[in-house]
XYZ file of C-alpha atoms in Angstrom:
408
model
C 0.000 0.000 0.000
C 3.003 2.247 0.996
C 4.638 1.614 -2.391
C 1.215 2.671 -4.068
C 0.469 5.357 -2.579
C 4.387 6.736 -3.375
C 4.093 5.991 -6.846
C 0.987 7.914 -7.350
C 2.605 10.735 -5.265
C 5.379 10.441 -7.866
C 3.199 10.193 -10.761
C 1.169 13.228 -9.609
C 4.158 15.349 -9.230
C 4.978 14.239 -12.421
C 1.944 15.435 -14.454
C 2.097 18.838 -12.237
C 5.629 19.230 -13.489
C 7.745 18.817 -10.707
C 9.004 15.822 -10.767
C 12.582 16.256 -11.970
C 14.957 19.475 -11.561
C 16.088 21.565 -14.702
C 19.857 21.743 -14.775
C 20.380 25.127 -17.123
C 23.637 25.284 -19.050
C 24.948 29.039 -19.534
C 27.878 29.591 -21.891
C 29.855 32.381 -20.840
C 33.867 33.986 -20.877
C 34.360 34.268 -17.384
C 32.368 34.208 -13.882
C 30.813 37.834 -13.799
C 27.249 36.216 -15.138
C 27.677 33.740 -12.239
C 28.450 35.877 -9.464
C 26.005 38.733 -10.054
C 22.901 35.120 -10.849
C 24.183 33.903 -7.044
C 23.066 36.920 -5.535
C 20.514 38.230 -7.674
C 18.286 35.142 -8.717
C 19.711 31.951 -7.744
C 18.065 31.441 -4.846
C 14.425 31.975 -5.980
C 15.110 29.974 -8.903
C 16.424 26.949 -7.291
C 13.199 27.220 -5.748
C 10.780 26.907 -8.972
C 13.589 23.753 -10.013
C 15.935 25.554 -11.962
C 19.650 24.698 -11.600
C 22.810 26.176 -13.392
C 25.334 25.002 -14.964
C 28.088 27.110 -16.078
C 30.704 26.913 -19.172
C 33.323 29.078 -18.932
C 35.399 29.334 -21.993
C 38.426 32.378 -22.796
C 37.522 35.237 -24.519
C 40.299 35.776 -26.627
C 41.438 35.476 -29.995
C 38.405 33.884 -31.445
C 38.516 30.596 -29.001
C 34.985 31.748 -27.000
C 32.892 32.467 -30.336
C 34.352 29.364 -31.800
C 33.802 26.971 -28.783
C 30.501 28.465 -28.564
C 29.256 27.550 -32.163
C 30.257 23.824 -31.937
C 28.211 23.975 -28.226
C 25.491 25.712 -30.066
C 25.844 22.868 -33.176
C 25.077 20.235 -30.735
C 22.349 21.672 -28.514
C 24.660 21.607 -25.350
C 23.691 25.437 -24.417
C 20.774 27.130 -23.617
C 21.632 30.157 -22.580
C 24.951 32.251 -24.122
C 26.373 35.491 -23.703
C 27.737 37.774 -26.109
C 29.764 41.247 -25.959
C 28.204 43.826 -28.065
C 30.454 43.918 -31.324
C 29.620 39.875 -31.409
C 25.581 40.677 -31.392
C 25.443 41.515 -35.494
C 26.092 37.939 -36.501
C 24.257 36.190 -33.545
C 20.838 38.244 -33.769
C 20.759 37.755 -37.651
C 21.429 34.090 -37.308
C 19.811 31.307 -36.127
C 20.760 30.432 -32.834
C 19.188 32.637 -30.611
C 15.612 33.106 -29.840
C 13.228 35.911 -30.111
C 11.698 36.888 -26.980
C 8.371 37.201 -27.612
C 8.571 33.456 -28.357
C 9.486 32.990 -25.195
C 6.957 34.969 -23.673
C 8.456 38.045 -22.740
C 6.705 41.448 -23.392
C 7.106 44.891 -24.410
C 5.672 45.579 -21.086
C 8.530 43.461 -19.872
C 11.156 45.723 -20.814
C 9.720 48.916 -21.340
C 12.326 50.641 -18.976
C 14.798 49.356 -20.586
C 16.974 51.427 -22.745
C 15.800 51.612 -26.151
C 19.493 51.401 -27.709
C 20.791 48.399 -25.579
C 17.314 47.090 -27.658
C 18.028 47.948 -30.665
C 21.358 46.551 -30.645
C 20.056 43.163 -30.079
C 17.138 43.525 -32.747
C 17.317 41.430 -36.255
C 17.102 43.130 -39.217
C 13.373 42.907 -38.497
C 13.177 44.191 -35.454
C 12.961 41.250 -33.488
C 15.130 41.392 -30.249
C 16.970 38.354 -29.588
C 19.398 39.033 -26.601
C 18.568 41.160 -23.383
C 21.212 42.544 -21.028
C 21.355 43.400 -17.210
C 24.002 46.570 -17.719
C 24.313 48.691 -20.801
C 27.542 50.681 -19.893
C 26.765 54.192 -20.803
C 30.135 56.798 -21.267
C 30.570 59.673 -19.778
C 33.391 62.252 -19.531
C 35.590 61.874 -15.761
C 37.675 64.742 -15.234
C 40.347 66.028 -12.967
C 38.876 69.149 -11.585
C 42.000 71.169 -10.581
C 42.841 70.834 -13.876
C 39.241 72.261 -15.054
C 39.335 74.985 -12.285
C 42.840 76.001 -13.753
C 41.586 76.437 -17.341
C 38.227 77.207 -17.050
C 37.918 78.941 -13.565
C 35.175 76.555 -12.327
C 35.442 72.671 -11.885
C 31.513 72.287 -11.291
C 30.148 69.596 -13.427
C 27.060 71.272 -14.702
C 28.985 74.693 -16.403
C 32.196 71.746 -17.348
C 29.206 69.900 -19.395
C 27.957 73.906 -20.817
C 31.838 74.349 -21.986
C 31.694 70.547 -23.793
C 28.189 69.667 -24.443
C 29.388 69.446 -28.426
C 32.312 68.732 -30.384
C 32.594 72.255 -31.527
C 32.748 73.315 -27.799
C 34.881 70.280 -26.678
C 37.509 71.627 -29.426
C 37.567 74.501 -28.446
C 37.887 73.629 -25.104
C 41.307 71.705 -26.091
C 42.515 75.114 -27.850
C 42.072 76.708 -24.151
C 43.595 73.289 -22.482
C 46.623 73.731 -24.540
C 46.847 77.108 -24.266
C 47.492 76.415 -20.266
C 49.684 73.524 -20.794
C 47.247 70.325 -20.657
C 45.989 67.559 -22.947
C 41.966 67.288 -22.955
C 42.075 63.857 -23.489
C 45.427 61.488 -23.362
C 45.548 60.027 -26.758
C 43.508 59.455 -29.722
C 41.431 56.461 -29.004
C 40.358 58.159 -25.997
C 37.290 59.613 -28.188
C 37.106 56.622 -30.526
C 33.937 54.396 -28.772
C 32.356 58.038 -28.139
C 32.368 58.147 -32.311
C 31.880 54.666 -32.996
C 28.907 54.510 -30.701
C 27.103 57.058 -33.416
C 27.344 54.300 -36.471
C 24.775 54.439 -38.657
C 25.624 51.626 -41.212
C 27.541 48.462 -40.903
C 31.154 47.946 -41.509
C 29.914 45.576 -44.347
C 27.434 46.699 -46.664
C 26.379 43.649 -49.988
C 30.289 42.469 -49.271
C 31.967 45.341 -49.097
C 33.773 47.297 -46.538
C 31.847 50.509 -45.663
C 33.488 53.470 -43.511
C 30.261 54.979 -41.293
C 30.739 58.982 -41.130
C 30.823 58.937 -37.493
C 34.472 57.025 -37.682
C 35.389 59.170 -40.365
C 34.812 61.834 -38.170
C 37.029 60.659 -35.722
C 39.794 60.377 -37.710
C 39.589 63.983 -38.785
C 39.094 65.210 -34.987
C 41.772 62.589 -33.415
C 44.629 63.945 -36.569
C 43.793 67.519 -35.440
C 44.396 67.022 -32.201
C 47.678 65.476 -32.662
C 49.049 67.886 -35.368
C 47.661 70.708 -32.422
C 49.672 69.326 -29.390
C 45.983 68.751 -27.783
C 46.473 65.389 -27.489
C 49.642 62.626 -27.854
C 49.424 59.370 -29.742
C 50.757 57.648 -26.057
C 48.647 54.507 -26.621
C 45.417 53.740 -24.594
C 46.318 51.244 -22.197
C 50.124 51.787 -22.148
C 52.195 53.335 -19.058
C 52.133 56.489 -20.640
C 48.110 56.400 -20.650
C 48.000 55.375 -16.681
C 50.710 58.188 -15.930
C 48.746 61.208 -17.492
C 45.989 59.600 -14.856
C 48.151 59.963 -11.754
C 50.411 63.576 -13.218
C 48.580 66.815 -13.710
C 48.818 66.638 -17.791
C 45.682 65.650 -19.180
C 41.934 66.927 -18.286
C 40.229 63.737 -18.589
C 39.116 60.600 -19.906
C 35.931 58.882 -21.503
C 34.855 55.970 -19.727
C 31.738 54.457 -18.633
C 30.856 53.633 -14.742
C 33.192 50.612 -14.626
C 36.296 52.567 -16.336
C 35.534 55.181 -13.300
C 35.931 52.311 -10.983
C 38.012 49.737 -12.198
C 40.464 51.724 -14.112
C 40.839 55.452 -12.651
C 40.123 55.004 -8.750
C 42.429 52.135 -8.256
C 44.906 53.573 -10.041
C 44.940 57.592 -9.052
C 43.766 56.799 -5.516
C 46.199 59.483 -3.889
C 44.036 62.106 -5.701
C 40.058 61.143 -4.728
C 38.399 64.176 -4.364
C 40.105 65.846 -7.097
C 37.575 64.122 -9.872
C 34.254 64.891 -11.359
C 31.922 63.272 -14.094
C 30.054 65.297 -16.730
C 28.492 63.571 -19.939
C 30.742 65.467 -22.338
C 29.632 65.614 -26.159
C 27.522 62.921 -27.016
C 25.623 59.844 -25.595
C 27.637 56.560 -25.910
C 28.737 53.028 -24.372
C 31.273 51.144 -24.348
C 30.851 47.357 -22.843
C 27.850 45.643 -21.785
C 27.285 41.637 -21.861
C 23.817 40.443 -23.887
C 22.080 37.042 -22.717
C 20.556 35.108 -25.198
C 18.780 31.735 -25.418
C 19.412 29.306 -27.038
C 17.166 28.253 -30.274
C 18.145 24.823 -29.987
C 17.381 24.843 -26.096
C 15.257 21.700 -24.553
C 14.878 24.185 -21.499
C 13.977 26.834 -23.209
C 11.243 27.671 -20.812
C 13.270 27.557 -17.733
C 16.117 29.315 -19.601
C 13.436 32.321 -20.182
C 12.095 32.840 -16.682
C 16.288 33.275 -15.819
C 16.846 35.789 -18.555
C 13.328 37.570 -17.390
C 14.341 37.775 -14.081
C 18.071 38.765 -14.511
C 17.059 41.536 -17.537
C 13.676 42.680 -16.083
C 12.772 42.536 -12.586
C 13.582 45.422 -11.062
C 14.408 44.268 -7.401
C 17.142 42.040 -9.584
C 18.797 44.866 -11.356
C 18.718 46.929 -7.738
C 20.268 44.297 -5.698
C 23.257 44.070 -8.913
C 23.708 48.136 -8.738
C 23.967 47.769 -5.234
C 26.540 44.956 -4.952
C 28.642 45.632 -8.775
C 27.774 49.102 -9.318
C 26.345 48.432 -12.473
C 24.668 50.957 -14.451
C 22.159 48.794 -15.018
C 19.287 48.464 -17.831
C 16.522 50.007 -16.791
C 15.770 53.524 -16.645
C 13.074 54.105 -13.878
C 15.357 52.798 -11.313
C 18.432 54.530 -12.585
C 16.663 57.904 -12.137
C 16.396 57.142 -8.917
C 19.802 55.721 -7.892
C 20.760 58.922 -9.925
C 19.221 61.178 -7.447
C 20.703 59.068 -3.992
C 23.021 59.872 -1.550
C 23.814 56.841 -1.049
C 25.507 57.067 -4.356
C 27.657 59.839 -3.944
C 31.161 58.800 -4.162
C 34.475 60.438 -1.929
C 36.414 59.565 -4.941
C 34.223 62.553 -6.917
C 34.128 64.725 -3.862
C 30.435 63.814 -3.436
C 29.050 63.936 -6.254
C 26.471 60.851 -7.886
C 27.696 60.431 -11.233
C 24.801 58.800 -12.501
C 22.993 61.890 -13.332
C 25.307 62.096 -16.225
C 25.715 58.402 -16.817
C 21.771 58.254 -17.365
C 21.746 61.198 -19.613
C 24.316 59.818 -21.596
C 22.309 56.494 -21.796
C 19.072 58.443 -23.004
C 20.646 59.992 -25.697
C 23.069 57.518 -27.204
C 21.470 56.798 -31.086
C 23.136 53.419 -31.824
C 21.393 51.354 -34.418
C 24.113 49.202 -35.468
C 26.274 46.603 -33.294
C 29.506 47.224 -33.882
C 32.382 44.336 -35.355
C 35.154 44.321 -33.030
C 37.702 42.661 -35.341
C 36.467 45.571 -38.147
C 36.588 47.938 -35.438
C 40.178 47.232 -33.973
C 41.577 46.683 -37.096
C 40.361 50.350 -38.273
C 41.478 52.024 -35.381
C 45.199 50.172 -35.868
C 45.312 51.288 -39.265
C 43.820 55.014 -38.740
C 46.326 55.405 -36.137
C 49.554 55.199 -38.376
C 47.549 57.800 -40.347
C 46.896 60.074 -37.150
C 50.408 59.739 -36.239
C 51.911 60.952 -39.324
C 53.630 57.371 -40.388
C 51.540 57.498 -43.432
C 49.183 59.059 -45.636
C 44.711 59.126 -45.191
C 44.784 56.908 -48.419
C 47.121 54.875 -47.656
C 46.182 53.684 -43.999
C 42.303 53.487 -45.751
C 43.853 51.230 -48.364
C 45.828 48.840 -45.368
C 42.654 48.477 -43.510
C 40.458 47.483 -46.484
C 43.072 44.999 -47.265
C 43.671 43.537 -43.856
C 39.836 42.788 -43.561
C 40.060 41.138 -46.598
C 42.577 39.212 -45.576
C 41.404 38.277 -42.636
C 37.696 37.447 -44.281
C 35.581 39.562 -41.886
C 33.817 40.336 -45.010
C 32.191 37.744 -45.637
């Protein structure tokens, strides 16, 4: 009787769906994904039966991308990540799915920010990937510097004196003119430009240079041949030395550059730093979570990308431990306008009134190609540093990507 009366407890559960646990698998480059899902959601959805498992594969020279299409091949993922420049070929493909097929809304996201959407749309407007974060960039300046040159290091008149790149020039004139850089080097300003693509890097097979970029060569050159700026190299010595010496006004970086990058490395000078959007709207970063189209847990894999992209006490308890800017703009506002996220290192202030403006006007319609993207800016740079001629360094890149079949 025992035994009966277990199997039809069994059988019961069964039909009612219970019966067996969900193991998830989640591709991903490293354990960020994991670490913000254990705090954020794992625990409620371990209670509904859904369990993780995470693949962690490098993110370097082509191995995570790779990895991940022989995983996707063979329906061993059902949810993957992506970095932005990656989201072109994955949203126009077949191996993610669109959310509305797996039931979430426009109501769902609707505070979301309509670029980190459009980013992860198909060429018909179908979104296919949804992300926590969405990385907006702002402009972080030293204000002794600005107080120096412009007789006022307030963020608010600092934003009047750069809200364009007619005013931001002119603004290096008057930087130079007291001995500073405005920005360190070159590809400071490049994701600020590349962030306003209109078209593709590929257009019917060939390579296709977007007017924003083109812009940015002719600003970046200027600024060199001016003294405004020095072709030091982002990320070299040089770069994290005009951080810590009293040579350059600032640098463009979104909330995790300010973080990660400046305050660890300047820390003898908190308090002597302020954020102010600066010129345009634009992001750099951000990590999109798609499921799989392949997935046989595709509903389970859903309710974790709902929850992680879309509820709201999710994305505050992130902010709160990460200090994510993260993707939706009701709460934002509001962490925008808290004391409890003023920082010492800005002498006060809450940067995130400038983060979220930055994040409400950014216009990006295109995901960029980071392979395309590098390999311009490599090229452009021998240009911009005099080693060669315009034509010339336009000529090396278009035969580099060539080479290297990213046109295809």
């Amino acid at each position: 009787m025992k035994k009966f009366l277990l199997s039809a407890l069994v059988l019961c559960a069964g039909f009612l769906g219970f019966a067996k646990d969900k193991v998830v698998k989640i591709y991903t480059w490293n354990d960020e994904f994991e670490v913000i899902y254990g705090y954020s959601c794992r625990e409620k959805m371990e209670e509904r039966g859904i369990f993780t498992e995470f693949i962690v594969k490098p993110n370097h020279d082509g191995v995570y991308l790779t990895n991940l299409n022989n995983e996707l091949e063979e329906g061993e993922v059902d949810i993957f990540l992506l970095e932005p420049d990656a989201l072109a070929k994955y949203m126009n493909g077949e191996y993610a799915t669109d959310i509305e097929v797996l039931g979430i809304t426009g109501k769902d996201i609707e505070n979301q920010y309509d670029f980190t959407k459009k980013l992860a749309s198909d060429k018909n407007g179908k979104i296919k990937a949804l992300t926590w974060q969405c990385c907006p960039g702002a402009f972080i300046y030293k204000r002794s510097i600005a107080y120096d040159v412009f007789g006022t290091d307030d963020p608010a008149k600092i934003q009047n004196l750069l809200k364009d790149w007619k005013s931001f020039e002119k603004a290096a004139a008057e930087c130079a003119g007291k001995g500073y850089k405005i920005i360190s080097c070159p590809e400071s300003t490049y994701h600020v430009f590349g962030s306003q693509m209109k078209e593709p890097w590929i257009v019917d097979g060939k390579v296709n240079i977007d007017a924003s970029v083109r812009k940015w060569v002719e600003q970046a050159k200027m600024f060199v041949d001016e003294g405004y700026t020095e072709p030091v190299g982002q990320w070299s010595e040089a770069w994290f030395n005009d951080m810590r010496e009293n040579t350059t006004l600032g640098f463009f970086g979104p909330g995790w550059f300010l973080d990660y990058v400046i305050s660890p490395n300047v820390a003898e000078t908190s308090g002597d730093w302020a954020v102010c959007m600066g010129p345009d709207g634009w992001y750099w970063g951000g990590s999109y979570v798609c499921v799989a189209s392949n997935s046989k847990n595709k509903k389970e894999a859903a309710e974790i990308l709902k929850m992680i992209t879309c509820d709201e006490k999710a994305l505050e308890i992130i902010h709160k431990k990460q200090n994510d800017f993260v993707n939706n703009r009701k709460l934002m506002n509001k962490i925008a306008k808290s004391k409890d996220d003023e920082k010492e290192f800005l002498r006060g202030q809450n940067p995130y009134k400038y983060f979220c403006q930055s994040a409400d006007s950014i216009k990006a319609v295109v995901a960029d190609d980071y392979n395309i993207s590098w390999q311009f800016e490599s090229n452009m740079l021998d240009y911009i540093k005099g080693t060669c001629t315009r034509k010339d360094a336009v000529k090396a890149f278009k035969k580099d990507v060539k080479k290297s079949g990213s046109n295809n």
